[in-house]
Coordinates of C-alpha atoms in Angstrom, one line a residue:
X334 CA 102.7 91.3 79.9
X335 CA 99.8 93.1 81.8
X336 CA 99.4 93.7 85.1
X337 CA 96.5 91.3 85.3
X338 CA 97.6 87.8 85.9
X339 CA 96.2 84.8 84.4
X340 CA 96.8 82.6 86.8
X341 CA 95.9 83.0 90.5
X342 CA 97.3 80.7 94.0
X343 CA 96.2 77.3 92.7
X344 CA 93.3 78.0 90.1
X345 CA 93.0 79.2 86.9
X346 CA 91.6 82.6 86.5
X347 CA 89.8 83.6 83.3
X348 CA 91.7 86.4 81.8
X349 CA 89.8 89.7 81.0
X350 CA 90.8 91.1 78.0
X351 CA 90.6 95.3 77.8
X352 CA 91.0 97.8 74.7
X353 CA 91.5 100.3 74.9
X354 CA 94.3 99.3 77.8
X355 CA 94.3 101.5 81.2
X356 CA 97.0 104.0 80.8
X357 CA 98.3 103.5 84.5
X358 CA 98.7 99.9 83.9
X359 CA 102.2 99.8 83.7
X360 CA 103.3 96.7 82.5
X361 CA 101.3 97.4 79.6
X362 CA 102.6 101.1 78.8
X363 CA 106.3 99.8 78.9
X364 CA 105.5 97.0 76.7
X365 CA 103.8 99.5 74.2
X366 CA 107.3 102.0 74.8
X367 CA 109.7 99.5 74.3
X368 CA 108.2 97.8 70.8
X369 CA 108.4 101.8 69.3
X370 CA 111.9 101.7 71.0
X371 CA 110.9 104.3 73.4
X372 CA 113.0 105.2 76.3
X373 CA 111.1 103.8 80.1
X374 CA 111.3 107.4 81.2
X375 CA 108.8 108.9 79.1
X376 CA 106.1 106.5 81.0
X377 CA 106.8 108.5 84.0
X378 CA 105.9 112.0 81.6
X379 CA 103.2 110.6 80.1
X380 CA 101.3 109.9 83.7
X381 CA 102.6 113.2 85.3
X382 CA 101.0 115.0 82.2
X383 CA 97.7 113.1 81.9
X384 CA 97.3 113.5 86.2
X385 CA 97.9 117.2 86.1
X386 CA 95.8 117.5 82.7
X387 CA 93.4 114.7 82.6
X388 CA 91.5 115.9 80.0
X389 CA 94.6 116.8 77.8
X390 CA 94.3 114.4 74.4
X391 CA 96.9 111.5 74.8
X392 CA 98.3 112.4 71.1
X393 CA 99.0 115.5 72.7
X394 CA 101.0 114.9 75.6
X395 CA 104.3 117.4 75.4
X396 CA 107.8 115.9 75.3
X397 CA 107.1 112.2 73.9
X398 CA 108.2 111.1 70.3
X399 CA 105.8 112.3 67.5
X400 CA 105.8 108.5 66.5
X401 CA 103.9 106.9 69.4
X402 CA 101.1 109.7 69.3
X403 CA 98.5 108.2 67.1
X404 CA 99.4 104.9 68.3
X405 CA 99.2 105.7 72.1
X406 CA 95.8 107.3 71.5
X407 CA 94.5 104.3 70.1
X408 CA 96.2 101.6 72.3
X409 CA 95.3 103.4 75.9
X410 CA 92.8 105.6 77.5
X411 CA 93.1 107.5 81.1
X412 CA 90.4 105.4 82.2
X413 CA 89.0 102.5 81.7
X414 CA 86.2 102.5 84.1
X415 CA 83.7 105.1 85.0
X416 CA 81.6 105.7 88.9
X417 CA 78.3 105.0 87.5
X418 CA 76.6 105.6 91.2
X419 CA 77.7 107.0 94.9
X420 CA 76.5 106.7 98.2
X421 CA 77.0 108.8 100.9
X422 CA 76.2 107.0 104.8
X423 CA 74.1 109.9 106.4
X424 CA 75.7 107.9 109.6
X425 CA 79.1 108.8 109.2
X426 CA 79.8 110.4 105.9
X427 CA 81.5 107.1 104.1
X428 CA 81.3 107.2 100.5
X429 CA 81.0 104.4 98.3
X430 CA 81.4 104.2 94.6
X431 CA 80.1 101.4 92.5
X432 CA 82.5 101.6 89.5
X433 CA 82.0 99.9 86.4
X434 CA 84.2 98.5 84.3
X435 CA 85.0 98.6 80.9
X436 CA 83.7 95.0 79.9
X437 CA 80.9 95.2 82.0
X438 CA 82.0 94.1 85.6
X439 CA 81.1 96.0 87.8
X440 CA 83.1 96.6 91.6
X441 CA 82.8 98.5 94.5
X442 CA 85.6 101.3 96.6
X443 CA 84.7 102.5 99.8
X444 CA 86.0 106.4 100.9
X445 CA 86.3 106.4 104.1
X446 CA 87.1 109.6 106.8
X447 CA 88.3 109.4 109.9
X448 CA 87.9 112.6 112.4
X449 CA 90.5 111.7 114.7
X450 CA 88.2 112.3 117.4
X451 CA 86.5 110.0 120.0
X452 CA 83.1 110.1 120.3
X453 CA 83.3 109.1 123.8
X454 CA 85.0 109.0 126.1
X455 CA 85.7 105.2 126.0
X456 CA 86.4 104.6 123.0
X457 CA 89.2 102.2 121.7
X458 CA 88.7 102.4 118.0
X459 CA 91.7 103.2 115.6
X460 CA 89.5 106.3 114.7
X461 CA 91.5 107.7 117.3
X462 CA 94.7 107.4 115.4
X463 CA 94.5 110.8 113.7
X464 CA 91.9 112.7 111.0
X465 CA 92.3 111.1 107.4
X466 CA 91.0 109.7 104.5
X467 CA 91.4 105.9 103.8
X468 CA 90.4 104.1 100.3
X469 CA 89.3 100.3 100.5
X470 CA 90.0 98.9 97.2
X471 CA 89.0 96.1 95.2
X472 CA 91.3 93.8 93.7
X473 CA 89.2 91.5 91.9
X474 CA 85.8 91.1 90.5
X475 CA 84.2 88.6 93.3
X476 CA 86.3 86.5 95.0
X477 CA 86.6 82.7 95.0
X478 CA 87.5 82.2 98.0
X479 CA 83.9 81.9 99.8
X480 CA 84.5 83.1 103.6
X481 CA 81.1 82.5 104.9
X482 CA 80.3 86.2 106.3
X483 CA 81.4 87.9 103.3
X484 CA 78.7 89.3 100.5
X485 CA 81.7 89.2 98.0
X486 CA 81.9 85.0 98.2
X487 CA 78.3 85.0 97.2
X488 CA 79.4 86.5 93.7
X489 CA 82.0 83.7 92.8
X490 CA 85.4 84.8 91.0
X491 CA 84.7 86.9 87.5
X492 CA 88.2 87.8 86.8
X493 CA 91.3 89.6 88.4
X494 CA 91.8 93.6 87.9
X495 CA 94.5 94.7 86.0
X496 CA 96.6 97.2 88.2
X497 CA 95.5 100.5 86.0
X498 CA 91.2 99.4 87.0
X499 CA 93.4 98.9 90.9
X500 CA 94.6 102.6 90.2
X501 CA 91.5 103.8 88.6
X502 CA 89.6 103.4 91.7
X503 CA 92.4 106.1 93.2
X504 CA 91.8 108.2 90.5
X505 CA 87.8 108.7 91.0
X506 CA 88.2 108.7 94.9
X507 CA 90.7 111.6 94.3
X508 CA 88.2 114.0 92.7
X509 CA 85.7 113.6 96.2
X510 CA 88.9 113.4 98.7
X511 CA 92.3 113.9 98.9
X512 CA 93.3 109.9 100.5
X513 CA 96.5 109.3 101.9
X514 CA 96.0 105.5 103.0
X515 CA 94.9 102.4 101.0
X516 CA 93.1 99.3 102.5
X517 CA 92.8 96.1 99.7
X518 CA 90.1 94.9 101.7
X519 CA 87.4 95.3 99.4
X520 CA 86.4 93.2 96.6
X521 CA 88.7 90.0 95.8
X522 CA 91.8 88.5 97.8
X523 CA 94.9 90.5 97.0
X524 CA 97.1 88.0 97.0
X525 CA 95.6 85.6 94.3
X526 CA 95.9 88.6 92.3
X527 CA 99.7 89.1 93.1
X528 CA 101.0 91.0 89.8
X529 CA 98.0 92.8 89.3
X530 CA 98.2 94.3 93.3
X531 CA 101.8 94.7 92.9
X532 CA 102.2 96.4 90.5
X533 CA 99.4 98.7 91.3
X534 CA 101.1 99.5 94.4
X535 CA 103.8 100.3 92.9
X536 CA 102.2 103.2 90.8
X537 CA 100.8 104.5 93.9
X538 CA 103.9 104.6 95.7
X539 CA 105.5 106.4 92.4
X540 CA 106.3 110.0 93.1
X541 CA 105.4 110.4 89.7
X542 CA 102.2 109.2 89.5
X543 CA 100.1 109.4 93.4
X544 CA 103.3 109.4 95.6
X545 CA 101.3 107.5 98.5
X546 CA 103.6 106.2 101.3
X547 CA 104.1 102.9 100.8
X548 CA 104.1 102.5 105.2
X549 CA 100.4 104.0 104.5
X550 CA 99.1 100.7 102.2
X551 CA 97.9 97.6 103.7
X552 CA 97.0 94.4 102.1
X553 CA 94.5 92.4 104.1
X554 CA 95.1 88.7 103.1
X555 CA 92.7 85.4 104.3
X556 CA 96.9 84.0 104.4
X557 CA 98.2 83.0 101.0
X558 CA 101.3 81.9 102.2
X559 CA 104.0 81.9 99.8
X560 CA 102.4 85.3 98.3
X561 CA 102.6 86.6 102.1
X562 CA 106.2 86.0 101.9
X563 CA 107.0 87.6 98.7
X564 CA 105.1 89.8 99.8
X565 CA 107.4 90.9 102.5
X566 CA 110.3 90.7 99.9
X567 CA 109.0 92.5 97.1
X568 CA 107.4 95.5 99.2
X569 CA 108.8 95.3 102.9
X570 CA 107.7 98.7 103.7
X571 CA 103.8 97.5 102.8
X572 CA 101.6 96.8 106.0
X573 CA 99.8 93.1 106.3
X574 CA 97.0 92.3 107.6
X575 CA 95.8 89.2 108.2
X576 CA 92.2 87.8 108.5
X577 CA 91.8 85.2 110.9
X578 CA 88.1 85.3 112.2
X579 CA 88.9 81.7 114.4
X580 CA 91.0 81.1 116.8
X581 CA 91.8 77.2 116.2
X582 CA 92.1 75.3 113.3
X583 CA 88.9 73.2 113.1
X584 CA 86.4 76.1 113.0
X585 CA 88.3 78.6 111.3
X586 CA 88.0 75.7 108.2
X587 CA 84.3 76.4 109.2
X588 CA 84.1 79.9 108.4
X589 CA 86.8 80.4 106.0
X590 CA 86.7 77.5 103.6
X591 CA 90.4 78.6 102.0
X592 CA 92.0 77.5 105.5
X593 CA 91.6 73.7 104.7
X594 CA 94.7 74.4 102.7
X595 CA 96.2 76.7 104.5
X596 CA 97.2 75.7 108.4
X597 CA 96.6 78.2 111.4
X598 CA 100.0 77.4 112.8
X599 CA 101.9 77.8 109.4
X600 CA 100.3 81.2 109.0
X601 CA 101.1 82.4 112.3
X602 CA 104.5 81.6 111.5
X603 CA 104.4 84.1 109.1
X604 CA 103.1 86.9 111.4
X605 CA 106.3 86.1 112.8
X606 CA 108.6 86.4 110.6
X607 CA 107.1 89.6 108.9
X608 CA 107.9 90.9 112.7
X609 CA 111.1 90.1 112.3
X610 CA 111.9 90.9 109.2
X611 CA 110.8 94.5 109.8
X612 CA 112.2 95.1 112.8
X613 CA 115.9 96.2 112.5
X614 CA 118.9 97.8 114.8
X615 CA 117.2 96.6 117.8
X616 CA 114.0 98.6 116.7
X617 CA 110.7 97.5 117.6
X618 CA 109.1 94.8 115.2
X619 CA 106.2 96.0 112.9
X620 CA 103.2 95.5 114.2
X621 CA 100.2 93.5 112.3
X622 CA 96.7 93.6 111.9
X623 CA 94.9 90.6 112.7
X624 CA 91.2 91.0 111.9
X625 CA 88.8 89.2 113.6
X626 CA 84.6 89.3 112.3
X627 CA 82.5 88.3 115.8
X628 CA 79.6 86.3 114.9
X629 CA 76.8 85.7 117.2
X630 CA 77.4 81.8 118.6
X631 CA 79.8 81.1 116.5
X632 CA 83.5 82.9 117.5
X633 CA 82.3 85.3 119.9
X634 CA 82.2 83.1 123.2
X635 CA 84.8 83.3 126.0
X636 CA 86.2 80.1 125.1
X637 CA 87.2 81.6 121.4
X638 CA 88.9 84.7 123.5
X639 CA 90.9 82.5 125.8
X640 CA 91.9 80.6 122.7
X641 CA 92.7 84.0 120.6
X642 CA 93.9 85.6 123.4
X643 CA 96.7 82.2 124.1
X644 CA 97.3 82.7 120.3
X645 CA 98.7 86.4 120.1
X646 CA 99.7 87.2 123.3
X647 CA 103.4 87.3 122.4
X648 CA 103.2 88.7 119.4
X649 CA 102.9 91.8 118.0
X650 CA 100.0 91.9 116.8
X651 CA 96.7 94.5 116.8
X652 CA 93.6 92.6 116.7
X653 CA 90.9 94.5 115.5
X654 CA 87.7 92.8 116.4
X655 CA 84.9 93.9 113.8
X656 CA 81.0 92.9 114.9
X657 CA 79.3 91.1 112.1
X658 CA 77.6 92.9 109.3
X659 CA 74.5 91.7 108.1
X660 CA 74.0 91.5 104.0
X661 CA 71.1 90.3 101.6
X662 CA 71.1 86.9 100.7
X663 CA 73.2 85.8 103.8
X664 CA 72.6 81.9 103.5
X665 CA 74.3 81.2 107.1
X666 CA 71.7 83.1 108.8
X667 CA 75.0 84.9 111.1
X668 CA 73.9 87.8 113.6
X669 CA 75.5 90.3 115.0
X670 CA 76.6 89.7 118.6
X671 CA 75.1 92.0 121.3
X672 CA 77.2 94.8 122.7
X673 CA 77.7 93.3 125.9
X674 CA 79.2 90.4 124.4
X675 CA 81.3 92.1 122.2
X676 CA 82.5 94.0 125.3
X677 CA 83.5 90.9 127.1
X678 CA 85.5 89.5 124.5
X679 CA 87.3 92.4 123.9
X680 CA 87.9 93.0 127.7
X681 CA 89.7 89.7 128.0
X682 CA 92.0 90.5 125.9
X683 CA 92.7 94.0 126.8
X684 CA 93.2 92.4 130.1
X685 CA 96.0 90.1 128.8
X686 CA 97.6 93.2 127.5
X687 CA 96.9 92.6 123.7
X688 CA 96.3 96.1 121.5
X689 CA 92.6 95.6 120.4
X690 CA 90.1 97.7 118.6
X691 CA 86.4 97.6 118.1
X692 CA 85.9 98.7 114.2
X693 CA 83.3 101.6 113.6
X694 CA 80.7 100.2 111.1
X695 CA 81.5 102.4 108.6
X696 CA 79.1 102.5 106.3
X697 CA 76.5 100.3 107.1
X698 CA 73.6 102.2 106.0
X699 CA 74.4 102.1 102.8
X700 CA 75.8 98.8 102.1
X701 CA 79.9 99.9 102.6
X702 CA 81.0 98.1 105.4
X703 CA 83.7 95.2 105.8
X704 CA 82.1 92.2 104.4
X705 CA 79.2 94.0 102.7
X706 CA 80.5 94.5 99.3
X707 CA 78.7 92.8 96.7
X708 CA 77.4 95.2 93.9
X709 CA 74.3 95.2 95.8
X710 CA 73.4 98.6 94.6
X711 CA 71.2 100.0 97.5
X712 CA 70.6 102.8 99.3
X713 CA 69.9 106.5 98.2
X714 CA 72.4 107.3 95.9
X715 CA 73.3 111.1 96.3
X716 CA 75.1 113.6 93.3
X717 CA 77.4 111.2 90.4
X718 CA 80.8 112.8 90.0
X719 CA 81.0 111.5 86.4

């Protein structure tokens, strides 16, 4: 079976069929070894020798039985997907790459560096966690799910990514940057793509194939519940984050349409019991992200802080409060909310003693920021790496 589901949480999702396959999709590759009655091991040689020598002929790849050659060759390719455009923010050096795929689709990944540094003195952005280089991957082409401030919704659901495309967008952000932390908070909901994400986790986590921390991936989930939890079984060491964007029931059904099935209370339940379940030996429980998009009117008045602040003010939780970012075709009409308000919002919960950050717009000028991501295509494209 691929790494590409065909079924997502509660709705069927049109199955996307690739050949030649992606050679990091694993579930496909140990399919392909075990009908040749290959031993699993030689997956792991075959991806150490294609990452080291990418240009290296599959039927060429030393060490694997002389029977799966021709057939490997024509079964799988490195990659399936090729960066047909960057664009590099003159702002703050974020780099996306619109990356199309091998039946057409087309999706975005966002490189994005952090110095480390303030830039003043009163700042309170995670930029000041340390210098490194984050992806932001998709994990589906479009998204079904229709949050309201989200480009992405606009595009409707095309089809899930099998986890080699997931890895692919690794493999091309690699040849601009070294990375060492992933972000699925691009393109799709992660966790209506469950296998697919998994497993492409998984191969990044694989000292044989990226060898990324696993403590250095987040998934950024609206709150599929049950996948939330499996989640938490399947990779415990994998960071959530949830995005909330309300802070009661009623309008949070406003601005993300998905929570009509899925209640406020019941998901902070969960936020819960991930802290729980990763704290251990009296340790200190793992901290979650809970992400919060201010829109001008809408969530961004005192009342909504009082009410978010009431919500997380005994847990453990880092809220990081990101200012609406305008895109093309926006059919709400949302706006930004003016520093000042911004500042008083997140003053009243620094006040209650809540962790809270101010996202950087990373990438705005070109199209790359959070809830931008829509194939949109614009902006000055600078030098293609393929």
């Amino acid at each position: 079976r691929s790494g590409q589901p065909r079924q997502g949480q509660g709705a069927m999702v049109k199955k996307r069929e690739l050949h030649p396959k992606p050679l990091f999709d694993e579930p496909s590759l140990q399919a392909f070894l075990s009908r040749y009655d290959v031993k699993p091991v030689h997956a792991g040689r075959i991806w150490r020798h294609v990452l080291e020598q990418p240009e290296c002929p599959l039927d060429e790849v030393p060490g694997i039985p002389d029977r799966i050659r021709a057939p490997l060759k024509e079964e799988f390719t490195v990659l399936t997907s090729t960066v047909v455009k960057t664009y590099e923010s003159s702002i703050d050096g974020t780099i996306k790459l619109l990356i199309r795929l091998q039946d057409g689709g087309e999706i975005e990944a966002v490189l994005i560096h952090h110095s480390g540094e303030a830039e003043h003195p009163e700042q309170r952005q995670a930029d000041r966690c340390g210098q490194r280089d984050t992806l932001c991957i998709s994990s589906q082409v479009g998204c079904r799910l229709g949050c309201t401030f989200c480009a992405t919704g606009t595009m409707g659901l095309q089809g899930n990514l099998w986890s080699g495309e997931i890895q692919e967008q690794l493999v091309h952000a690699r040849k601009l940057r070294g990375v060492s932390n992933i972000v699925f908070m691009g393109m799709g909901e992660p966790l209506e793509n469950y296998s697919g994400v998994t497993s492409a986790i998984r191969g990044m986590t694989d000292p044989q194939r990226f060898g990324l921390a696993p403590s250095g991936i987040t998934v950024s989930t609206v709150g599929i519940i049950a996948n939330m939890r499996k989640l938490m079984d399947d990779l415990p060491k994998v960071k959530l984050a949830v995005s909330l964007h309300a802070p009661n029931q009623e309008l949070r059904e406003q601005i993300v349409p998905i929570a009509k099935t899925y209640d406020l209370q019941e998901l902070l339940g969960v936020v819960d019991e991930y802290a729980e379940r990763t704290a251990s030996d009296g340790k200190r429980k793992g901290m979650i992200m809970v992400s919060y998009v201010l829109l001008e009117g809408v969530n961004d008045t005192i009342e909504c802080a009082q009410q978010l602040r009431d919500l997380v003010v005994n847990r453990p939780v880092i809220v990081n409060l990101i200012p609406y970012n305008p895109f093309e075709g926006d059919p709400h009409g949302y706006k930004t909310p003016p520093p000042e308000r911004v500042d008083a919002f997140l003053q009243l919960l620094v006040e209650a003693g809540i962790r809270v950050f101010e996202r950087r717009h990373h990438g705005r000028d070109i199209a790359a920021a959070c809830g931008q991501l829509a194939k949109l295509g614009k902006s000055a494209p600078v030098e293609d790496i393929e």
